[in-house]
Short mmCIF file of C-alpha atoms in Angstrom, two decimals:
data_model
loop_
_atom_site.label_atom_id
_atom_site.label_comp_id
_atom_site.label_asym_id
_atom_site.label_seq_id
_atom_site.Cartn_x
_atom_site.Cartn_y
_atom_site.Cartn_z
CA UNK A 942 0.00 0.00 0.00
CA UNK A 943 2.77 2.29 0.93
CA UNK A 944 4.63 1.67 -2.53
CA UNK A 945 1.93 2.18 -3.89
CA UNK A 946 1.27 5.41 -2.35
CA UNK A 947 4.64 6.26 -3.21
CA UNK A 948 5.08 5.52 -6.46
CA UNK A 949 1.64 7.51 -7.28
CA UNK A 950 3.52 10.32 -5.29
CA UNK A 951 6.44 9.81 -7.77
CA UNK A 952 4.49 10.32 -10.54
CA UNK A 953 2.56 13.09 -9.70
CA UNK A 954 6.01 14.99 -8.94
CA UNK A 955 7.12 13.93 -12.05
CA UNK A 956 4.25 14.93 -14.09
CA UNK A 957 4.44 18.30 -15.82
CA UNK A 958 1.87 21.48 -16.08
CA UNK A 959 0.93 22.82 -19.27
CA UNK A 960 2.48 25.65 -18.72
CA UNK A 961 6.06 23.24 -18.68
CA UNK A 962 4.95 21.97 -21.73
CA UNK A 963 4.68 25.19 -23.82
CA UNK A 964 7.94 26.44 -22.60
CA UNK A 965 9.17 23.45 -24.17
CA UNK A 966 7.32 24.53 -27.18
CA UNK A 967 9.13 28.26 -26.73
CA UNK A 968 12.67 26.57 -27.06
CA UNK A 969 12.36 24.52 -30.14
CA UNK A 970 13.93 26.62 -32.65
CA UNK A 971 15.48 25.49 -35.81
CA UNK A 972 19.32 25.36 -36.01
CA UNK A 973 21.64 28.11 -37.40
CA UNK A 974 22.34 26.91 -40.77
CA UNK A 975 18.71 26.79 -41.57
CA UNK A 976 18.65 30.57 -41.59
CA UNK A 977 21.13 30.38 -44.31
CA UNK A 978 19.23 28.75 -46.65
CA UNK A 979 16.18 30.51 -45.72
CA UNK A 980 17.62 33.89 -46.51
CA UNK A 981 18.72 32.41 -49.88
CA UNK A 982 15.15 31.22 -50.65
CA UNK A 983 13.97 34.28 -49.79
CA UNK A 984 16.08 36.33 -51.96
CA UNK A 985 15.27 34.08 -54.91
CA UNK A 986 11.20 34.35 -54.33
CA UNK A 987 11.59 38.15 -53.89
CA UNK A 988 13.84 38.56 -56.92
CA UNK A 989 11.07 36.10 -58.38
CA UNK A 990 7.97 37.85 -57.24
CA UNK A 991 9.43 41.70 -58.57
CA UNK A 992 9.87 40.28 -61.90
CA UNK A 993 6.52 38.74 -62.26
CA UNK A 994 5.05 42.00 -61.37
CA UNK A 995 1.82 41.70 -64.01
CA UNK A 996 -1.23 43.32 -63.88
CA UNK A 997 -4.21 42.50 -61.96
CA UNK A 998 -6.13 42.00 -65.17
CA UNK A 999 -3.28 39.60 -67.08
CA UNK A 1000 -3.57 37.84 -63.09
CA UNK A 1001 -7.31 36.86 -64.40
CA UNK A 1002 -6.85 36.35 -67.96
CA UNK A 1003 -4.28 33.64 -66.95
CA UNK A 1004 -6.56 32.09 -64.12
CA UNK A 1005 -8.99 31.86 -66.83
CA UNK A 1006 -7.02 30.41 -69.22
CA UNK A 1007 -5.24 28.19 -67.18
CA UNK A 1008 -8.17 26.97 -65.07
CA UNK A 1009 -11.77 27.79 -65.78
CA UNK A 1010 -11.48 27.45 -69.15
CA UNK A 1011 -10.38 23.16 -68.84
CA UNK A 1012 -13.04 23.34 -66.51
CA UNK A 1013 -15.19 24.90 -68.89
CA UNK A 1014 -14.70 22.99 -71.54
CA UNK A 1015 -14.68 19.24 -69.70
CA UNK A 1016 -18.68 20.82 -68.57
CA UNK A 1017 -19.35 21.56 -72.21
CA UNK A 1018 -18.26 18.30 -72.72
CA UNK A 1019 -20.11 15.83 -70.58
CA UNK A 1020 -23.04 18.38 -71.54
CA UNK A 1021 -23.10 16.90 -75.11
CA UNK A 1022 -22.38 13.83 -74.19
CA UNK A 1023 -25.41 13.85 -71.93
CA UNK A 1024 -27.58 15.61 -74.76
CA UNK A 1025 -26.43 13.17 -77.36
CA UNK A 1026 -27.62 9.90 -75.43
CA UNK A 1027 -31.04 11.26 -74.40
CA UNK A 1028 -32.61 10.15 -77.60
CA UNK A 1029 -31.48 6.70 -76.96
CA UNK A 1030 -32.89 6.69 -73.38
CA UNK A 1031 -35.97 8.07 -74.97
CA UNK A 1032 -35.98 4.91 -77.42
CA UNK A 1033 -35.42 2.42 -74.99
CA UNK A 1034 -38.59 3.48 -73.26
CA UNK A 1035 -40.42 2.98 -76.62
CA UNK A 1036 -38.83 -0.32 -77.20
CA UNK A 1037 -41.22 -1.49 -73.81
CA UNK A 1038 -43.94 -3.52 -75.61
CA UNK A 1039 -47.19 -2.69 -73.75
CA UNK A 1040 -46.34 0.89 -74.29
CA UNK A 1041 -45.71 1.00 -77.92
CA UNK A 1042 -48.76 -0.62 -78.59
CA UNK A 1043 -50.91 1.62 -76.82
CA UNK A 1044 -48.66 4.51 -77.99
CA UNK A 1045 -49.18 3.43 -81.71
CA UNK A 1046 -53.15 2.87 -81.16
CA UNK A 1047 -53.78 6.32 -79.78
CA UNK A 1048 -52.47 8.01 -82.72
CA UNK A 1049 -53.97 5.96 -85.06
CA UNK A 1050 -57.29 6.73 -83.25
CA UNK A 1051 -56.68 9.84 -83.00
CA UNK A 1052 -55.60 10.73 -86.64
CA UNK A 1053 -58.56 8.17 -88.47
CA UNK A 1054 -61.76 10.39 -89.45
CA UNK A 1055 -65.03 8.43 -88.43
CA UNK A 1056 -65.18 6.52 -91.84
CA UNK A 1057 -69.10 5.31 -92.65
CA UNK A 1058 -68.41 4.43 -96.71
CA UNK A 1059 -65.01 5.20 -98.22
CA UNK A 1060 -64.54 6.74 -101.97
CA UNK A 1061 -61.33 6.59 -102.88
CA UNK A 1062 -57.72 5.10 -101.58
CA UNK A 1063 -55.04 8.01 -101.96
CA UNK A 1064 -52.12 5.26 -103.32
CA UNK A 1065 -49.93 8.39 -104.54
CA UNK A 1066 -49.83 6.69 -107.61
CA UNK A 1067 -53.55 6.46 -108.30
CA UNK A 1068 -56.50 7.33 -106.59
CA UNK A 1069 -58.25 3.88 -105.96
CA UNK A 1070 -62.11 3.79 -105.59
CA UNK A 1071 -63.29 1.77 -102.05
CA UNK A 1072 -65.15 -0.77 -102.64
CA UNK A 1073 -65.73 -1.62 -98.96
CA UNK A 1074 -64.69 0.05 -95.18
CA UNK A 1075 -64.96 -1.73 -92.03
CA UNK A 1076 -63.75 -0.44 -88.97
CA UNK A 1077 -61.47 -2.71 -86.59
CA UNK A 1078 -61.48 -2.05 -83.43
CA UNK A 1079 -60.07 -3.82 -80.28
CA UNK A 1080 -58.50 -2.27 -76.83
CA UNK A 1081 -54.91 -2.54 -78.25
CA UNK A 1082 -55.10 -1.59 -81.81
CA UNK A 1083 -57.71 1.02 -83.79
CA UNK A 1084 -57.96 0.62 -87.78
CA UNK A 1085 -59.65 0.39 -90.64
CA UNK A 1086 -59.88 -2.17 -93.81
CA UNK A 1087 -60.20 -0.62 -97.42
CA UNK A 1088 -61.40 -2.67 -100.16
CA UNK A 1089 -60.54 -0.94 -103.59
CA UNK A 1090 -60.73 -1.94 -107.14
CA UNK A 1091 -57.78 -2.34 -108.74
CA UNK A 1092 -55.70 -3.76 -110.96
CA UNK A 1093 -54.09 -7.24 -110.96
CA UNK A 1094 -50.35 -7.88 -109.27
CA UNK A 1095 -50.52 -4.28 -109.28
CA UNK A 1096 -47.92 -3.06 -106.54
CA UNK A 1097 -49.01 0.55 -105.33
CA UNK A 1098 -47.68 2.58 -102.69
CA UNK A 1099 -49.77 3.54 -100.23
CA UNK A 1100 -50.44 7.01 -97.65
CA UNK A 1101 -52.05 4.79 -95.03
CA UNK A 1102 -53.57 7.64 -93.57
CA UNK A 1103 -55.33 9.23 -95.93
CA UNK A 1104 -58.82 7.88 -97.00
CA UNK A 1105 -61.85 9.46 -98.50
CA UNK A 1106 -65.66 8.27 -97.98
CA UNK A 1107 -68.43 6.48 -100.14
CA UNK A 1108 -68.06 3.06 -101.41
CA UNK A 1109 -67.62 1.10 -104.61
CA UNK A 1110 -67.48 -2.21 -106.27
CA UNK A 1111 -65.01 -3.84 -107.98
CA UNK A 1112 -62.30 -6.24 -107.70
CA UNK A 1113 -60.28 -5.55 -104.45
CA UNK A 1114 -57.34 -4.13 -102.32
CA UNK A 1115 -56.56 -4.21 -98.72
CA UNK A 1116 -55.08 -1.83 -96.58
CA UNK A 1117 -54.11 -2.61 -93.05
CA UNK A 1118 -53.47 0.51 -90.91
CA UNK B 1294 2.98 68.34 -53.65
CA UNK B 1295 6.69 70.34 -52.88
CA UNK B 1296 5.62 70.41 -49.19
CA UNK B 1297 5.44 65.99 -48.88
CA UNK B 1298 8.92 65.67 -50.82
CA UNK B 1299 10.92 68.02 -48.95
CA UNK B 1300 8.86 66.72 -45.41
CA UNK B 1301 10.13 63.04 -46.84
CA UNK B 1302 13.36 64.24 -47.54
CA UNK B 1303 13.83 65.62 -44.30
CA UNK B 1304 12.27 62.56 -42.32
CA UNK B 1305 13.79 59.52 -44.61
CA UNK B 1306 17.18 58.13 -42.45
CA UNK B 1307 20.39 58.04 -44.45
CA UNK B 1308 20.47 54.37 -45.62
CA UNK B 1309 24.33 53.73 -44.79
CA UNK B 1310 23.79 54.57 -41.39
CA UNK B 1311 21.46 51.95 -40.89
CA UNK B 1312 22.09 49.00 -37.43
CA UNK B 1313 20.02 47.47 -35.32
CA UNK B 1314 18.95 50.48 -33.40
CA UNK B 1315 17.08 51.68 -36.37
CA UNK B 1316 13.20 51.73 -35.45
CA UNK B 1317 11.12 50.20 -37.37
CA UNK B 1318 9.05 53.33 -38.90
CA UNK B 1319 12.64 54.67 -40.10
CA UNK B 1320 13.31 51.34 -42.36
CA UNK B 1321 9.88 51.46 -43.23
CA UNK B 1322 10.48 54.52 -44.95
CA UNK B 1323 13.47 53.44 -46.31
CA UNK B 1324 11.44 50.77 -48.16
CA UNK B 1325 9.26 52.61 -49.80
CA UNK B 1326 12.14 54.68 -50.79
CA UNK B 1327 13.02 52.27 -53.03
CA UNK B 1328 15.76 50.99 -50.43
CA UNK B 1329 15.48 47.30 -50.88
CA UNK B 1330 17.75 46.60 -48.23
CA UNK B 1331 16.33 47.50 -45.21
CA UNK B 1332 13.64 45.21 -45.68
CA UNK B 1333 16.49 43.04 -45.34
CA UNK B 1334 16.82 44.09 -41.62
CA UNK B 1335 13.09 44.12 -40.73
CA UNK B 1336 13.29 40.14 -42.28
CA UNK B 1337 16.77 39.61 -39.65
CA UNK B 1338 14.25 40.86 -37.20
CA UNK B 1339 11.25 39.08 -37.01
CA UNK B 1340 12.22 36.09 -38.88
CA UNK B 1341 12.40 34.47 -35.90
CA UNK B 1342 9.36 35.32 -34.42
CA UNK B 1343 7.06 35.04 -37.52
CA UNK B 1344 8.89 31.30 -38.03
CA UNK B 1345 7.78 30.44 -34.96
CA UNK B 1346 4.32 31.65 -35.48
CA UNK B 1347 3.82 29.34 -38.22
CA UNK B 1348 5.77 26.07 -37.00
CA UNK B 1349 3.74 26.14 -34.27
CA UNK B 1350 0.36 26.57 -35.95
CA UNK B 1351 1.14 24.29 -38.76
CA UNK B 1352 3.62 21.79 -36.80
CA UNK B 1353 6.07 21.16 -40.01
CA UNK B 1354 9.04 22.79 -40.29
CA UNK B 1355 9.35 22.45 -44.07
CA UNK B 1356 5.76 24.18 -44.62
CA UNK B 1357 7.02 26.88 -42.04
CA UNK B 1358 9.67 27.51 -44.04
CA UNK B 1359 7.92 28.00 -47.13
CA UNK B 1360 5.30 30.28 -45.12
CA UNK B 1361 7.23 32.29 -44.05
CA UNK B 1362 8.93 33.20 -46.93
CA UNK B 1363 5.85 34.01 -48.26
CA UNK B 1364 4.87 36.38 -45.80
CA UNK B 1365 7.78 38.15 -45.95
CA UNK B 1366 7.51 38.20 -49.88
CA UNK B 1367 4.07 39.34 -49.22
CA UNK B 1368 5.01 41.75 -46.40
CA UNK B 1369 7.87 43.77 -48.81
CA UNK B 1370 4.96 43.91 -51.55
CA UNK B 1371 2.49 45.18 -49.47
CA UNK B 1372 4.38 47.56 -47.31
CA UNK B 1373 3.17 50.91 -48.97
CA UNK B 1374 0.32 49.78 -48.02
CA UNK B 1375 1.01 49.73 -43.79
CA UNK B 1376 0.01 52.90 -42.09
CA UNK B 1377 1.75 52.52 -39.21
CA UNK B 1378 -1.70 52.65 -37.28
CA UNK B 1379 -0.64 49.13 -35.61
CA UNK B 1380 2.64 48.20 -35.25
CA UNK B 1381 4.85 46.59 -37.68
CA UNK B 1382 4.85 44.03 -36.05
CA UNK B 1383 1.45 43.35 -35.36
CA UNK B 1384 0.89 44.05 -39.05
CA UNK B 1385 3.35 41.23 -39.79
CA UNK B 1386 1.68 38.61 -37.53
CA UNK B 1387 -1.74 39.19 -39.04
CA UNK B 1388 -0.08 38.40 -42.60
CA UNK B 1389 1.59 35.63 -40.88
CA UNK B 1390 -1.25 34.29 -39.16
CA UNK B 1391 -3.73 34.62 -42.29
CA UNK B 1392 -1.10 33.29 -44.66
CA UNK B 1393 -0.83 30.34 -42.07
CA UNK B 1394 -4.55 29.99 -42.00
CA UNK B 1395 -4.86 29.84 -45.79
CA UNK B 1396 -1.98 27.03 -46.05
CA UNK B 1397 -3.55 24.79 -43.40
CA UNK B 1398 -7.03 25.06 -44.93
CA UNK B 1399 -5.44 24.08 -48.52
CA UNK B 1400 -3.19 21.56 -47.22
CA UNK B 1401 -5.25 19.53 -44.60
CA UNK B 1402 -3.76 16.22 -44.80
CA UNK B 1403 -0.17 17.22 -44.29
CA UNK B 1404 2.07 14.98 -41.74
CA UNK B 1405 3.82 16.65 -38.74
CA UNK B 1406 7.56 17.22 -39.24
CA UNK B 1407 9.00 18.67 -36.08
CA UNK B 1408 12.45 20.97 -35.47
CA UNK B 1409 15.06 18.70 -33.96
CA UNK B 1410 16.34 21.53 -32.08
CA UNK B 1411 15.89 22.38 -28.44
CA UNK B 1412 17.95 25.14 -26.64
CA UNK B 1413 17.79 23.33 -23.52
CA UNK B 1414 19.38 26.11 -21.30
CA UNK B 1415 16.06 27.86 -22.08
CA UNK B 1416 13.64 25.33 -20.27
CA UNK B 1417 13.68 25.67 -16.16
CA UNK B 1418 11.40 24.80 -13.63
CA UNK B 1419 9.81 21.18 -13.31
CA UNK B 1420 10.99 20.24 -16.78
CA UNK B 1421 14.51 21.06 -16.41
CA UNK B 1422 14.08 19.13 -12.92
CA UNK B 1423 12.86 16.27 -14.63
CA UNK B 1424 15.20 16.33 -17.59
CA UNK B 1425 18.37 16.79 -15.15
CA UNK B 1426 17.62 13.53 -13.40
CA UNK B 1427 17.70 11.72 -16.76
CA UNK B 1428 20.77 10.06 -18.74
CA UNK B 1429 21.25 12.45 -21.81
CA UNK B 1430 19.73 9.56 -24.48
CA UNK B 1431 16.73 9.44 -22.18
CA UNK B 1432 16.61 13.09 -21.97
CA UNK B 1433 16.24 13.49 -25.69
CA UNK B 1434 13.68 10.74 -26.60
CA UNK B 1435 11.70 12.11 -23.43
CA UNK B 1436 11.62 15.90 -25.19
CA UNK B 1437 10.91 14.03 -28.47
CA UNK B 1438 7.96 12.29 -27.35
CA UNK B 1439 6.64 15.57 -25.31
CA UNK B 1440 7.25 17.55 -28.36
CA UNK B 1441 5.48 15.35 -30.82
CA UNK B 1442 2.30 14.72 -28.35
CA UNK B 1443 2.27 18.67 -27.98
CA UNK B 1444 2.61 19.04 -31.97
CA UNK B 1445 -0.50 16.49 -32.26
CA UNK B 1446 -3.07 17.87 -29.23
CA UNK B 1447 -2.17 21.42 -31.18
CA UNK B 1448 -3.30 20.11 -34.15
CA UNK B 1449 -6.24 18.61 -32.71
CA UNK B 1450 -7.65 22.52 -31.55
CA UNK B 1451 -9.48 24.38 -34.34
CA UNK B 1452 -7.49 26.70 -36.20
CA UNK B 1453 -8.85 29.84 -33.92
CA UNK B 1454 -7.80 28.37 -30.88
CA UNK B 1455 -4.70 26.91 -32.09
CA UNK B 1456 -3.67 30.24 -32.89
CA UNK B 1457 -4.79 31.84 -30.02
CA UNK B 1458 -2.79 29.52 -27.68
CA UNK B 1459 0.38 29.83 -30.15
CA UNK B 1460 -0.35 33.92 -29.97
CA UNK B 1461 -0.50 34.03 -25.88
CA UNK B 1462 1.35 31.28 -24.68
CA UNK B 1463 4.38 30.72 -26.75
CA UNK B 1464 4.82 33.99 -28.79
CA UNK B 1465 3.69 35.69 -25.06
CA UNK B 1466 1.41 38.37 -27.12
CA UNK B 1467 -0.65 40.39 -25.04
CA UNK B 1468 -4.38 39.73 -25.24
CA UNK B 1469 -5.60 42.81 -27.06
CA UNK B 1470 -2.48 42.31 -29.18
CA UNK B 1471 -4.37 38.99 -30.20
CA UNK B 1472 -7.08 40.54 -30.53
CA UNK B 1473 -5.80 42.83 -32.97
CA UNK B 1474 -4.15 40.50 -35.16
CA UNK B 1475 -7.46 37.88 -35.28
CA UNK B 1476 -9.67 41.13 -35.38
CA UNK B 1477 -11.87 40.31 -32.41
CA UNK B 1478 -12.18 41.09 -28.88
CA UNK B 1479 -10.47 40.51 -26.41
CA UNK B 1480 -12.89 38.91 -24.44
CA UNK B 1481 -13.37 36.52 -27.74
CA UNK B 1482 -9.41 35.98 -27.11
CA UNK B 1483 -10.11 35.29 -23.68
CA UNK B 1484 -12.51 32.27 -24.13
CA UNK B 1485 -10.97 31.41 -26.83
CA UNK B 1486 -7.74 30.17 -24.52
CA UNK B 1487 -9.71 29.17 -21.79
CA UNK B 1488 -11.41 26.44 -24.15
CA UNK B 1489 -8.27 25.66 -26.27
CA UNK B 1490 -5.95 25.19 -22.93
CA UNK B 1491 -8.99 22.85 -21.29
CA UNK B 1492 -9.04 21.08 -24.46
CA UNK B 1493 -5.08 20.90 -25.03
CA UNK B 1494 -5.33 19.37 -20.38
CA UNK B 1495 -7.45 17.10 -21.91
CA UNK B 1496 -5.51 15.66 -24.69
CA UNK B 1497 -2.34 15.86 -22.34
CA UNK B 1498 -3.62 13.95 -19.19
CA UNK B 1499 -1.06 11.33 -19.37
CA UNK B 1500 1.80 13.58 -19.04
CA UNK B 1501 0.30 16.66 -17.57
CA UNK B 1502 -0.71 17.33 -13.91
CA UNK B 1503 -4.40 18.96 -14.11
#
């Protein structure tokens, strides 16, 4: 118990007070020859510092130069890149089945008049009279099948989406929308 | 116009006759004169001093080195500009002490690097006790290891209080002095050292007495 006491005695003598420690701090100094070399230094970044003297205004145009503008130009960058490969993000997202379907129905509906008797198929080539219209309808797909007259193996071109009314006989065409 | 030059010319100190009893305000002058060289002896002057401010706030002697050039680079550039409101040397410590700030904050994951130098004859009291009653190679690793877990608790305080303790305790600047050069109160500089020295008791417990 008493060594014990003693030794804790010990160590509190030994132990130091802050104040001990930053005197410590006061007498680390670096050794003589370092101010030798420091002086040299200094003279050389003075001497350095006089001759690159510029103005404020050449101090910009170089920051700019030498940094904004990389920066600049790496944003411009990565901009286009990111502007290039929207449309393919944009495709992929058409490329989903279900949607294209429904995406392709709706503008059909939307652009095919209400057709009760069809006149005429606009084939760009020839104008085709209908011989028969019937709508087809179902909750994926909206069109419409044209019977025409015309001629036989005859290939024709077709504007699918343009169709005028009454009907016809006559040998016969289909058209699919 | 007439009236400043000849009131320069009759103020401005002959350069040749310049020593170490020349005030500060008189090289000053000299400076922005166009005499170069008596910045020379305001740098033999406060080299020292403005070393030591940075070592201790940045704890590598390789970055004080650098620092300090700097400030005195910055000093001789911007000496036209000191109006002799403050001190010189006060004016030199706040360039020091910003230009310090400025470093540390751009170089945050720098190592430690400590002088090797102690001028032992300098340290009294319970450490000079303590180091007497040692064997010289005992002596040295014991100031080592005090020296780098001082460096590190330092490091550990912000850089406000860091500087604050560095300012007071081992520069030995007067509080509104501090206060001066960090542009606050005194009372700021005040609390400032009470926290920084509980903080610095704290990370010291093992060696320190509280």
């Amino acid at each position: 118990m008493d060594t014990e006491m003693k030794k804790n005695n010990n160590k509190q003598e030994n132990q130091l007070t802050l104040g001990d420690l930053f005197q410590l701090k006061r007498q680390e100094k670096p050794v003589s020859e370092f101010w030798d070399e420091f002086n040299v230094q200094l003279q050389q970044k003075m001497m350095g510092s006089l001759v690159d003297r510029r103005t404020p205004i050449c101090r910009a145009w170089e920051f700019t130069v030498r940094k904004l503008l990389p920066i600049s130009l790496a944003g411009s960058a990565v901009a286009a890149l990111l502007i290039s490969m929207t449309p393919f993000w944009e495709s992929d997202d058409s490329v989903s089945p279900s949607k294209g379907i429904v995406e392709v129905a709706v503008s059909l509906k939307s652009l095919i008049p209400e057709v009760v008797l069809a006149s005429t198929i606009d084939f760009h080539e020839a104008d085709l009279s209908a011989t028969e219209v019937a709508s087809l309808e179902s909750r994926e797909f909206s069109g419409m099948e044209i019977s025409a007259t015309s001629a036989v193996n005859e290939i024709y071109e077709t504007n699918p989406l343009i169709a005028s009314m009454e009907a016809n006989t006559g040998n016969s065409v289909e058209q699919l929308f | 116009m007439d009236t400043t030059e000849k009131t320069n010319s009759k103020i401005l100190p002959n350069p040749k006759t310049l020593n170490a009893d020349s005030t500060d305000s008189q090289l000053i002058e000299l400076v922005n004169a166009g005499h170069t060289n008596a910045f020379n002896s305001l740098v033999l002057r406060y080299r020292d001093r403005v070393f030591s401010v940075v070592y201790n706030m940045t704890s590598n002697r390789e970055d004080a080195n650098d620092v300090t050039q700097d400030v005195f680079v910055k000093a001789f550039h911007n000496i036209h500009r000191f109006q002799q409101k403050s001190t010189f040397f006060t004016w030199l410590y706040r360039i020091a002490v910003n230009t310090a700030i400025s470093f540390i904050k751009k170089n945050r994951n720098r190592q430690f690097f400590s002088l090797e130098n102690f001028e032992e004859e300098g340290i009294s009291g319970k450490l000079a006790e303590i180091l007497s009653s040692r064997k010289h190679s005992r002596r040295e690793l014991l100031l080592q290891e005090l020296q780098e877990k001082l460096n590190e608790a330092l490091q550990k305080l912000s850089v406000k209080h860091r500087t604050t303790v560095v300012l007071f305790e081992i520069e030995g600047l007067s509080h509104k002095d501090i206060g001066e050069i960090l542009n606050c109160s005194e009372g700021t500089v005040r609390s400032r050292l009470h926290y920084a020295k509980n903080e610095l008791q704290n990370y010291m417990k093992e060696y320190i007495r509280l």
